[in-house]
């Protein structure tokens, strides 16, 4: 018997976008130069390796987001305990909307997401660097 999904991804993204701040790629490029802003890349490492990354962005896969934000988690990352603005991005702006909403719901403030994601950043002329995974020894 097939599943009946009552709230699909489209509805979830629309709800998230209604509750979070969305910044343009142009504004994110400017914000990335500030010391009080952290750009958070939630893409999968394979996407980052294939497409490149925003210089200085903090990489946090979507699957670890809640665990890395929560200071009570054994996986908590100190970067999320800082008094900074967190701008989330993914490839196209859908996963980052959900990530920003989750972070905001958890109490992380201030947060935003970059509309259009990494593609918009690249198209707006934002700097991109090649990324290669760490070599296993």
C-alpha positions as MATLAB code, in Angstrom:
seq = 'XXXXXXXXXXXXXXXXXXXXXXXXXXXXXXXXXXXXXXXXXXXXXXXXXXXXXXXXXXXXXXXXXXXXXXXXXXXXXXXXXXXXXXXXXXXXXXXXXXXXXXXXXXXXXXXXXXXXXXXXXXXXXXXXXXXXXXXXX';
ca = [
       0.000    0.000    0.000;
       1.509    3.381   -0.988;
       2.172    6.013    1.627;
       0.044    9.141    1.841;
       2.200   12.192    2.430;
       0.142   15.003    3.963;
       2.781   17.735    3.855;
       5.171   17.404    0.966;
       8.505   19.071    0.375;
       6.907   22.006   -1.462;
       4.741   22.855    1.550;
       7.658   22.432    3.958;
       9.858   24.786    1.923;
       7.058   27.363    1.595;
       6.493   27.250    5.371;
      10.212   27.631    6.026;
      10.553   30.563    3.638;
       7.641   32.312    5.368;
       9.461   32.173    8.715;
      13.115   32.768    7.898;
      15.208   35.532    6.418;
      16.326   35.015    2.839;
      19.376   36.917    1.628;
      20.335   37.330   -1.998;
      23.599   35.924   -3.289;
      24.860   39.478   -3.789;
      24.123   40.340   -0.157;
      25.684   37.057    0.989;
      28.871   37.851   -0.964;
      29.115   41.138    0.937;
      28.172   39.568    4.284;
      30.802   36.836    3.890;
      33.490   39.509    4.303;
      32.298   40.358    7.816;
      33.781   38.788   10.936;
      30.340   38.393   12.531;
      28.939   36.174    9.742;
      29.416   32.468    9.134;
      28.454   30.986    5.772;
      27.311   27.403    6.384;
      27.466   24.995    3.449;
      25.053   22.115    4.026;
      25.756   20.326    0.755;
      27.041   16.787    0.620;
      30.851   16.516    0.338;
      30.484   15.014   -3.154;
      28.662   18.166   -4.299;
      31.367   20.369   -2.807;
      34.105   18.326   -4.480;
      32.323   18.509   -7.831;
      31.233   22.188   -7.786;
      33.723   23.881   -5.464;
      33.006   25.851   -2.324;
      32.723   29.337   -0.939;
      36.093   30.289    0.577;
      35.881   30.263    4.365;
      32.471   28.573    4.481;
      31.859   26.098    7.285;
      30.805   22.705    5.947;
      28.014   20.949    7.850;
      26.055   18.264    6.064;
      22.305   18.547    6.465;
      22.200   15.243    8.314;
      24.423   16.472   11.162;
      22.960   19.975   11.512;
      20.870   19.481   14.652;
      23.611   17.484   16.345;
      26.286   20.084   15.615;
      24.113   23.040   16.733;
      22.953   21.637   20.092;
      25.572   22.391   22.760;
      24.285   19.409   24.779;
      25.021   17.024   21.915;
      28.195   14.945   22.011;
      28.733   16.152   18.419;
      28.320   19.885   19.145;
      30.611   22.192   17.173;
      31.977   25.321   18.860;
      31.329   27.424   15.747;
      27.583   27.240   16.431;
      28.082   28.563   19.964;
      29.435   31.880   18.702;
      27.559   35.171   18.651;
      27.431   35.454   14.861;
      24.913   35.434   12.049;
      24.658   32.112   10.249;
      23.774   32.130    6.552;
      22.983   28.642    5.284;
      23.307   27.590    1.665;
      22.876   24.462   -0.401;
      23.011   23.946   -4.153;
      19.786   25.701   -5.108;
      18.152   27.118   -1.997;
      15.689   24.437   -0.922;
      17.646   22.418    1.653;
      19.108   25.596    3.109;
      15.616   27.012    3.706;
      14.775   23.890    5.706;
      18.128   24.023    7.515;
      17.727   27.682    8.462;
      14.212   27.017    9.757;
      15.444   24.084   11.830;
      18.330   26.122   13.246;
      15.984   29.001   14.050;
      13.464   26.632   15.678;
      16.301   25.260   17.828;
      17.087   28.790   19.032;
      20.115   29.667   16.915;
      19.906   33.375   16.118;
      20.289   35.181   13.857;
      20.031   32.844   10.903;
      19.193   33.226    7.219;
      19.496   31.271    4.051;
      20.856   32.294    0.687;
      18.163   32.265   -1.974;
      19.245   30.361   -5.047;
      22.046   28.598   -3.184;
      25.559   28.008   -4.452;
      24.427   28.370   -8.063;
      23.223   31.919   -7.358;
      26.477   32.723   -5.526;
      28.546   31.530   -8.478;
      26.310   33.321  -11.006;
      26.599   36.568   -8.997;
      30.390   36.395   -9.293;
      31.113   35.192   -5.770;
      34.516   33.619   -5.211;
      34.711   29.837   -5.518;
      37.559   27.572   -4.537;
      38.262   23.968   -5.424;
      37.837   21.520   -2.562;
      39.311   18.078   -2.269;
      38.449   15.616    0.500;
      41.037   14.809    3.106;
      43.270   11.946    2.082;
      42.913    8.865    4.270;
      46.243    7.710    5.623;
];
